[in-house]
PDB file of C-alpha atoms in Angstrom:
ATOM      1  CA  UNK A  27      -0.955 -24.694 -18.932  1.00  0.00           C
ATOM      2  CA  UNK A  28       1.237 -23.321 -16.148  1.00  0.00           C
ATOM      3  CA  UNK A  29       2.082 -25.473 -13.145  1.00  0.00           C
ATOM      4  CA  UNK A  30       0.148 -24.330 -10.016  1.00  0.00           C
ATOM      5  CA  UNK A  31       2.420 -26.129  -7.573  1.00  0.00           C
ATOM      6  CA  UNK A  32       6.045 -27.083  -7.035  1.00  0.00           C
ATOM      7  CA  UNK A  33       6.959 -30.019  -9.247  1.00  0.00           C
ATOM      8  CA  UNK A  34       8.818 -33.058  -7.962  1.00  0.00           C
ATOM      9  CA  UNK A  35      11.108 -35.342  -9.971  1.00  0.00           C
ATOM     10  CA  UNK A  36       8.530 -38.130  -9.589  1.00  0.00           C
ATOM     11  CA  UNK A  37       5.774 -36.009 -11.114  1.00  0.00           C
ATOM     12  CA  UNK A  38       8.088 -35.038 -13.959  1.00  0.00           C
ATOM     13  CA  UNK A  39       8.819 -38.682 -14.805  1.00  0.00           C
ATOM     14  CA  UNK A  40       5.077 -39.439 -14.860  1.00  0.00           C
ATOM     15  CA  UNK A  41       4.534 -36.441 -17.147  1.00  0.00           C
ATOM     16  CA  UNK A  42       7.106 -37.692 -19.643  1.00  0.00           C
ATOM     17  CA  UNK A  43       5.504 -41.132 -19.584  1.00  0.00           C
ATOM     18  CA  UNK A  44       2.203 -39.418 -20.454  1.00  0.00           C
ATOM     19  CA  UNK A  45       3.769 -37.570 -23.383  1.00  0.00           C
ATOM     20  CA  UNK A  46       4.125 -34.050 -21.962  1.00  0.00           C
ATOM     21  CA  UNK A  47       7.131 -32.025 -20.831  1.00  0.00           C
ATOM     22  CA  UNK A  48       7.756 -28.703 -19.055  1.00  0.00           C
ATOM     23  CA  UNK A  49       9.293 -25.482 -20.338  1.00  0.00           C
ATOM     24  CA  UNK A  50       9.684 -21.917 -19.109  1.00  0.00           C
ATOM     25  CA  UNK A  51       8.937 -18.759 -21.078  1.00  0.00           C
ATOM     26  CA  UNK A  52      12.456 -17.561 -20.312  1.00  0.00           C
ATOM     27  CA  UNK A  53      15.347 -18.139 -17.935  1.00  0.00           C
ATOM     28  CA  UNK A  54      14.032 -15.307 -15.750  1.00  0.00           C
ATOM     29  CA  UNK A  55      10.473 -16.654 -15.510  1.00  0.00           C
ATOM     30  CA  UNK A  56      10.161 -18.725 -12.299  1.00  0.00           C
ATOM     31  CA  UNK A  57       7.153 -20.697 -13.578  1.00  0.00           C
ATOM     32  CA  UNK A  58       6.836 -23.664 -15.913  1.00  0.00           C
ATOM     33  CA  UNK A  59       4.145 -24.699 -18.350  1.00  0.00           C
ATOM     34  CA  UNK A  60       3.287 -28.086 -19.849  1.00  0.00           C
ATOM     35  CA  UNK A  61       3.868 -28.738 -23.545  1.00  0.00           C
ATOM     36  CA  UNK A  62       2.040 -31.378 -25.591  1.00  0.00           C
ATOM     37  CA  UNK A  63       2.822 -30.619 -29.261  1.00  0.00           C
ATOM     38  CA  UNK A  64       0.334 -31.549 -31.951  1.00  0.00           C
ATOM     39  CA  UNK A  65       3.328 -32.791 -33.938  1.00  0.00           C
ATOM     40  CA  UNK A  66       6.313 -34.260 -32.091  1.00  0.00           C
ATOM     41  CA  UNK A  67       9.910 -34.316 -33.269  1.00  0.00           C
ATOM     42  CA  UNK A  68      11.630 -37.688 -33.143  1.00  0.00           C
ATOM     43  CA  UNK A  69      14.821 -39.124 -34.596  1.00  0.00           C
ATOM     44  CA  UNK A  70      14.331 -42.725 -35.802  1.00  0.00           C
ATOM     45  CA  UNK A  71      17.308 -44.590 -34.361  1.00  0.00           C
ATOM     46  CA  UNK A  72      17.458 -47.035 -37.271  1.00  0.00           C
ATOM     47  CA  UNK A  73      17.538 -44.235 -39.866  1.00  0.00           C
ATOM     48  CA  UNK A  74      20.002 -41.836 -38.276  1.00  0.00           C
ATOM     49  CA  UNK A  75      21.971 -40.051 -41.008  1.00  0.00           C
ATOM     50  CA  UNK A  76      25.601 -38.957 -40.524  1.00  0.00           C
ATOM     51  CA  UNK A  77      26.783 -36.442 -43.145  1.00  0.00           C
ATOM     52  CA  UNK A  78      30.088 -37.427 -44.734  1.00  0.00           C
ATOM     53  CA  UNK A  79      32.030 -34.407 -43.453  1.00  0.00           C
ATOM     54  CA  UNK A  80      30.764 -34.943 -39.908  1.00  0.00           C
ATOM     55  CA  UNK A  81      31.706 -38.614 -40.081  1.00  0.00           C
ATOM     56  CA  UNK A  82      35.303 -37.552 -40.770  1.00  0.00           C
ATOM     57  CA  UNK A  83      35.230 -35.229 -37.764  1.00  0.00           C
ATOM     58  CA  UNK A  84      33.871 -38.009 -35.532  1.00  0.00           C
ATOM     59  CA  UNK A  85      36.477 -40.473 -36.782  1.00  0.00           C
ATOM     60  CA  UNK A  86      39.302 -38.023 -36.084  1.00  0.00           C
ATOM     61  CA  UNK A  87      38.441 -37.949 -32.354  1.00  0.00           C
ATOM     62  CA  UNK A  88      38.866 -34.194 -32.120  1.00  0.00           C
ATOM     63  CA  UNK A  89      36.945 -34.331 -28.854  1.00  0.00           C
ATOM     64  CA  UNK A  90      37.204 -36.553 -25.820  1.00  0.00           C
ATOM     65  CA  UNK A  91      33.735 -37.970 -25.176  1.00  0.00           C
ATOM     66  CA  UNK A  92      32.637 -38.335 -21.566  1.00  0.00           C
ATOM     67  CA  UNK A  93      29.346 -39.518 -20.124  1.00  0.00           C
ATOM     68  CA  UNK A  94      27.945 -37.817 -17.009  1.00  0.00           C
ATOM     69  CA  UNK A  95      31.330 -36.455 -15.945  1.00  0.00           C
ATOM     70  CA  UNK A  96      30.114 -32.847 -15.599  1.00  0.00           C
ATOM     71  CA  UNK A  97      26.348 -32.782 -15.798  1.00  0.00           C
ATOM     72  CA  UNK A  98      26.104 -29.464 -13.946  1.00  0.00           C
ATOM     73  CA  UNK A  99      28.477 -27.830 -16.412  1.00  0.00           C
ATOM     74  CA  UNK A 100      26.556 -29.236 -19.368  1.00  0.00           C
ATOM     75  CA  UNK A 101      23.213 -28.025 -18.028  1.00  0.00           C
ATOM     76  CA  UNK A 102      24.624 -24.593 -17.240  1.00  0.00           C
ATOM     77  CA  UNK A 103      26.086 -24.281 -20.740  1.00  0.00           C
ATOM     78  CA  UNK A 104      22.785 -25.331 -22.330  1.00  0.00           C
ATOM     79  CA  UNK A 105      21.061 -22.578 -20.328  1.00  0.00           C
ATOM     80  CA  UNK A 106      23.462 -19.825 -21.398  1.00  0.00           C
ATOM     81  CA  UNK A 107      22.266 -17.131 -23.782  1.00  0.00           C
ATOM     82  CA  UNK A 108      24.325 -16.827 -26.972  1.00  0.00           C
ATOM     83  CA  UNK A 109      24.264 -14.673 -30.110  1.00  0.00           C
ATOM     84  CA  UNK A 110      22.430 -17.412 -31.996  1.00  0.00           C
ATOM     85  CA  UNK A 111      20.182 -18.178 -29.009  1.00  0.00           C
ATOM     86  CA  UNK A 112      19.562 -14.969 -27.043  1.00  0.00           C
ATOM     87  CA  UNK A 113      16.657 -16.487 -25.095  1.00  0.00           C
ATOM     88  CA  UNK A 114      16.563 -19.810 -23.284  1.00  0.00           C
ATOM     89  CA  UNK A 115      13.715 -21.813 -21.743  1.00  0.00           C
ATOM     90  CA  UNK A 116      15.912 -23.283 -18.981  1.00  0.00           C
ATOM     91  CA  UNK A 117      15.119 -21.513 -15.711  1.00  0.00           C
ATOM     92  CA  UNK A 118      16.136 -22.227 -12.118  1.00  0.00           C
ATOM     93  CA  UNK A 119      13.250 -24.668 -11.665  1.00  0.00           C
ATOM     94  CA  UNK A 120      14.380 -26.711 -14.678  1.00  0.00           C
ATOM     95  CA  UNK A 121      17.900 -26.750 -13.247  1.00  0.00           C
ATOM     96  CA  UNK A 122      16.621 -27.952  -9.857  1.00  0.00           C
ATOM     97  CA  UNK A 123      14.442 -30.715 -11.289  1.00  0.00           C
ATOM     98  CA  UNK A 124      16.892 -32.135 -13.817  1.00  0.00           C
ATOM     99  CA  UNK A 125      19.791 -31.978 -11.378  1.00  0.00           C
ATOM    100  CA  UNK A 126      17.724 -34.094  -8.969  1.00  0.00           C
ATOM    101  CA  UNK A 127      16.834 -36.502 -11.770  1.00  0.00           C
ATOM    102  CA  UNK A 128      20.495 -36.767 -12.734  1.00  0.00           C
ATOM    103  CA  UNK A 129      21.381 -37.671  -9.155  1.00  0.00           C
ATOM    104  CA  UNK A 130      18.578 -40.249  -9.296  1.00  0.00           C
ATOM    105  CA  UNK A 131      20.140 -41.715 -12.460  1.00  0.00           C
ATOM    106  CA  UNK A 132      17.345 -40.786 -14.871  1.00  0.00           C
ATOM    107  CA  UNK A 133      19.026 -37.868 -16.670  1.00  0.00           C
ATOM    108  CA  UNK A 134      22.350 -38.087 -18.491  1.00  0.00           C
ATOM    109  CA  UNK A 135      24.828 -35.885 -20.300  1.00  0.00           C
ATOM    110  CA  UNK A 136      27.024 -36.678 -23.302  1.00  0.00           C
ATOM    111  CA  UNK A 137      29.964 -34.284 -23.238  1.00  0.00           C
ATOM    112  CA  UNK A 138      32.690 -33.169 -25.666  1.00  0.00           C
ATOM    113  CA  UNK A 139      35.964 -32.129 -24.074  1.00  0.00           C
ATOM    114  CA  UNK A 140      38.993 -30.491 -25.707  1.00  0.00           C
ATOM    115  CA  UNK A 141      42.251 -29.602 -23.996  1.00  0.00           C
ATOM    116  CA  UNK A 142      40.645 -30.177 -20.600  1.00  0.00           C
ATOM    117  CA  UNK A 143      37.666 -27.890 -21.285  1.00  0.00           C
ATOM    118  CA  UNK A 144      34.009 -28.751 -21.773  1.00  0.00           C
ATOM    119  CA  UNK A 145      33.260 -27.427 -25.281  1.00  0.00           C
ATOM    120  CA  UNK A 146      29.975 -29.098 -26.229  1.00  0.00           C
ATOM    121  CA  UNK A 147      27.368 -31.624 -25.270  1.00  0.00           C
ATOM    122  CA  UNK A 148      23.756 -32.434 -24.586  1.00  0.00           C
ATOM    123  CA  UNK A 149      21.524 -33.821 -21.872  1.00  0.00           C
ATOM    124  CA  UNK A 150      18.250 -35.706 -21.673  1.00  0.00           C
ATOM    125  CA  UNK A 151      15.965 -38.032 -19.751  1.00  0.00           C
ATOM    126  CA  UNK A 152      16.105 -41.832 -19.954  1.00  0.00           C
ATOM    127  CA  UNK A 153      12.937 -43.801 -19.129  1.00  0.00           C
ATOM    128  CA  UNK A 154      12.491 -47.407 -20.200  1.00  0.00           C
ATOM    129  CA  UNK A 155      13.379 -47.664 -23.877  1.00  0.00           C
ATOM    130  CA  UNK A 156      12.859 -43.942 -24.532  1.00  0.00           C
ATOM    131  CA  UNK A 157      15.359 -41.102 -24.386  1.00  0.00           C
ATOM    132  CA  UNK A 158      14.050 -37.544 -24.279  1.00  0.00           C
ATOM    133  CA  UNK A 159      16.623 -35.098 -25.627  1.00  0.00           C
ATOM    134  CA  UNK A 160      16.358 -31.765 -23.854  1.00  0.00           C
ATOM    135  CA  UNK A 161      19.046 -29.361 -25.023  1.00  0.00           C
ATOM    136  CA  UNK A 162      22.543 -29.142 -26.493  1.00  0.00           C
ATOM    137  CA  UNK A 163      25.302 -26.565 -26.735  1.00  0.00           C
ATOM    138  CA  UNK A 164      28.527 -25.979 -28.623  1.00  0.00           C
ATOM    139  CA  UNK A 165      31.532 -23.802 -27.861  1.00  0.00           C
ATOM    140  CA  UNK A 166      33.657 -25.402 -30.605  1.00  0.00           C
ATOM    141  CA  UNK A 167      32.782 -26.197 -34.206  1.00  0.00           C
ATOM    142  CA  UNK A 168      30.798 -29.442 -34.577  1.00  0.00           C
ATOM    143  CA  UNK A 169      30.912 -30.285 -30.856  1.00  0.00           C
ATOM    144  CA  UNK A 170      27.143 -30.610 -30.363  1.00  0.00           C
ATOM    145  CA  UNK A 171      26.833 -32.608 -33.596  1.00  0.00           C
ATOM    146  CA  UNK A 172      29.527 -35.027 -32.460  1.00  0.00           C
ATOM    147  CA  UNK A 173      27.756 -35.395 -29.116  1.00  0.00           C
ATOM    148  CA  UNK A 174      24.539 -36.294 -30.952  1.00  0.00           C
ATOM    149  CA  UNK A 175      26.311 -38.950 -33.024  1.00  0.00           C
ATOM    150  CA  UNK A 176      27.664 -40.521 -29.849  1.00  0.00           C
ATOM    151  CA  UNK A 177      24.268 -40.294 -28.156  1.00  0.00           C
ATOM    152  CA  UNK A 178      22.574 -42.230 -30.956  1.00  0.00           C
ATOM    153  CA  UNK A 179      25.358 -44.835 -30.926  1.00  0.00           C
ATOM    154  CA  UNK A 180      24.917 -45.279 -27.178  1.00  0.00           C
ATOM    155  CA  UNK A 181      21.142 -45.578 -27.506  1.00  0.00           C
ATOM    156  CA  UNK A 182      21.491 -48.223 -30.202  1.00  0.00           C
ATOM    157  CA  UNK A 183      23.961 -50.169 -28.053  1.00  0.00           C
ATOM    158  CA  UNK A 184      21.556 -49.899 -25.120  1.00  0.00           C
ATOM    159  CA  UNK A 185      18.595 -51.213 -27.112  1.00  0.00           C
ATOM    160  CA  UNK A 186      16.559 -47.988 -26.902  1.00  0.00           C
ATOM    161  CA  UNK A 187      13.477 -47.675 -29.116  1.00  0.00           C
ATOM    162  CA  UNK A 188      12.693 -43.957 -29.177  1.00  0.00           C
ATOM    163  CA  UNK A 189      14.676 -40.722 -29.313  1.00  0.00           C
ATOM    164  CA  UNK A 190      12.292 -37.844 -28.618  1.00  0.00           C
ATOM    165  CA  UNK A 191      13.563 -34.441 -29.800  1.00  0.00           C
ATOM    166  CA  UNK A 192      10.407 -32.495 -28.898  1.00  0.00           C
ATOM    167  CA  UNK A 193      10.657 -30.255 -31.987  1.00  0.00           C
ATOM    168  CA  UNK A 194      12.376 -30.570 -35.362  1.00  0.00           C
ATOM    169  CA  UNK A 195      14.808 -27.823 -36.407  1.00  0.00           C
ATOM    170  CA  UNK A 196      16.822 -27.512 -39.616  1.00  0.00           C
ATOM    171  CA  UNK A 197      19.866 -28.472 -37.544  1.00  0.00           C
ATOM    172  CA  UNK A 198      18.225 -31.755 -36.499  1.00  0.00           C
ATOM    173  CA  UNK A 199      16.534 -32.456 -39.842  1.00  0.00           C
ATOM    174  CA  UNK A 200      19.922 -33.099 -41.481  1.00  0.00           C
ATOM    175  CA  UNK A 201      20.267 -36.166 -39.251  1.00  0.00           C
ATOM    176  CA  UNK A 202      16.898 -37.607 -40.264  1.00  0.00           C
ATOM    177  CA  UNK A 203      14.644 -36.049 -37.625  1.00  0.00           C
ATOM    178  CA  UNK A 204      10.949 -36.107 -38.530  1.00  0.00           C
ATOM    179  CA  UNK A 205       7.635 -34.937 -37.100  1.00  0.00           C
ATOM    180  CA  UNK A 206       4.901 -37.398 -36.170  1.00  0.00           C
ATOM    181  CA  UNK A 207       1.305 -36.655 -35.120  1.00  0.00           C
ATOM    182  CA  UNK A 208       0.496 -36.717 -31.419  1.00  0.00           C
ATOM    183  CA  UNK A 209      -1.400 -40.009 -31.540  1.00  0.00           C
ATOM    184  CA  UNK A 210       1.408 -41.755 -33.418  1.00  0.00           C
ATOM    185  CA  UNK A 211       3.924 -40.386 -30.937  1.00  0.00           C
ATOM    186  CA  UNK A 212       1.876 -41.694 -28.028  1.00  0.00           C
ATOM    187  CA  UNK A 213       1.862 -45.166 -29.584  1.00  0.00           C
ATOM    188  CA  UNK A 214       5.629 -45.053 -30.131  1.00  0.00           C
ATOM    189  CA  UNK A 215       6.138 -43.847 -26.556  1.00  0.00           C
ATOM    190  CA  UNK A 216       3.944 -46.568 -25.053  1.00  0.00           C
ATOM    191  CA  UNK A 217       5.859 -49.221 -27.002  1.00  0.00           C
ATOM    192  CA  UNK A 218       9.258 -47.817 -25.951  1.00  0.00           C
ATOM    193  CA  UNK A 219       8.252 -47.680 -22.284  1.00  0.00           C
ATOM    194  CA  UNK A 220       7.635 -51.433 -22.321  1.00  0.00           C
ATOM    195  CA  UNK A 221      11.397 -51.985 -22.456  1.00  0.00           C
ATOM    196  CA  UNK A 222      13.797 -51.692 -19.536  1.00  0.00           C
ATOM    197  CA  UNK A 223      16.939 -50.197 -21.007  1.00  0.00           C
ATOM    198  CA  UNK A 224      19.997 -48.943 -19.150  1.00  0.00           C
ATOM    199  CA  UNK A 225      21.792 -45.905 -20.514  1.00  0.00           C
ATOM    200  CA  UNK A 226      25.314 -47.165 -21.346  1.00  0.00           C
ATOM    201  CA  UNK A 227      28.490 -45.445 -20.188  1.00  0.00           C
ATOM    202  CA  UNK A 228      30.472 -46.843 -23.145  1.00  0.00           C
ATOM    203  CA  UNK A 229      30.040 -48.547 -26.488  1.00  0.00           C
ATOM    204  CA  UNK A 230      30.564 -52.083 -25.181  1.00  0.00           C
ATOM    205  CA  UNK A 231      32.502 -54.938 -26.723  1.00  0.00           C
ATOM    206  CA  UNK A 232      35.729 -53.667 -25.225  1.00  0.00           C
ATOM    207  CA  UNK A 233      35.430 -50.467 -27.286  1.00  0.00           C
ATOM    208  CA  UNK A 234      35.773 -47.157 -25.478  1.00  0.00           C
ATOM    209  CA  UNK A 235      33.865 -43.982 -26.281  1.00  0.00           C
ATOM    210  CA  UNK A 236      35.692 -43.313 -29.559  1.00  0.00           C
ATOM    211  CA  UNK A 237      34.602 -41.941 -32.899  1.00  0.00           C
ATOM    212  CA  UNK A 238      35.423 -45.184 -34.690  1.00  0.00           C
ATOM    213  CA  UNK A 239      33.432 -47.135 -32.108  1.00  0.00           C
ATOM    214  CA  UNK A 240      30.432 -44.800 -32.453  1.00  0.00           C
ATOM    215  CA  UNK A 241      30.417 -45.031 -36.251  1.00  0.00           C
ATOM    216  CA  UNK A 242      30.766 -48.813 -36.076  1.00  0.00           C
ATOM    217  CA  UNK A 243      27.694 -48.971 -33.838  1.00  0.00           C
ATOM    218  CA  UNK A 244      25.762 -46.935 -36.402  1.00  0.00           C
ATOM    219  CA  UNK A 245      27.068 -48.589 -39.545  1.00  0.00           C
ATOM    220  CA  UNK A 246      24.311 -51.171 -39.834  1.00  0.00           C
ATOM    221  CA  UNK A 247      21.585 -48.547 -40.240  1.00  0.00           C
ATOM    222  CA  UNK A 248      23.167 -45.204 -41.097  1.00  0.00           C
ATOM    223  CA  UNK A 249      24.494 -44.131 -44.470  1.00  0.00           C
ATOM    224  CA  UNK A 250      27.036 -41.347 -44.838  1.00  0.00           C
ATOM    225  CA  UNK A 251      26.855 -39.122 -47.911  1.00  0.00           C
TER     226      UNK A 251
END
């Protein structure tokens, strides 16, 4: 269903709390429509899987990890068309809304930097104990995957209960992403929204945003293979 009026950040937050989210047909389409999938993609935070090769990449700290240091750049990169992704659902209205929500403190970016350049990352919405992953990008090998590892570590440190991925792709399935029916998702969402979590800017315990720190935060529940 397409939106018949101009959305506000407040309406968007209420929509997420109800289990729906907006998308555009393309970057050039000025309108949005609501999405409420019959089966929802989630990534269970206590069963996040880090492939062995990726764990080595994370541990090597090939990328400098920053939180919210260049949200605009991250969003712009996620919206760019690429050879693998010629079409994007991020239009100017999405940019306006999520930029406002970032300024409000409800949307965050996890960024991978290399030699002073932003080379990968992701962004999403944080409400209560739920994090809604929106999009990711990569301009260097493994950058988006490393960003996801750090995101899950941060969510575990912050006590989050739900990581909503919207849809499951083969890229996300390797990390343990699964589909759940709409009613089950709504129950998981309602439970997660009961918590009041704060998205962390670091891994805590005196540990900076490092690969070793991220893997340590995941070690209790993730198995590398």
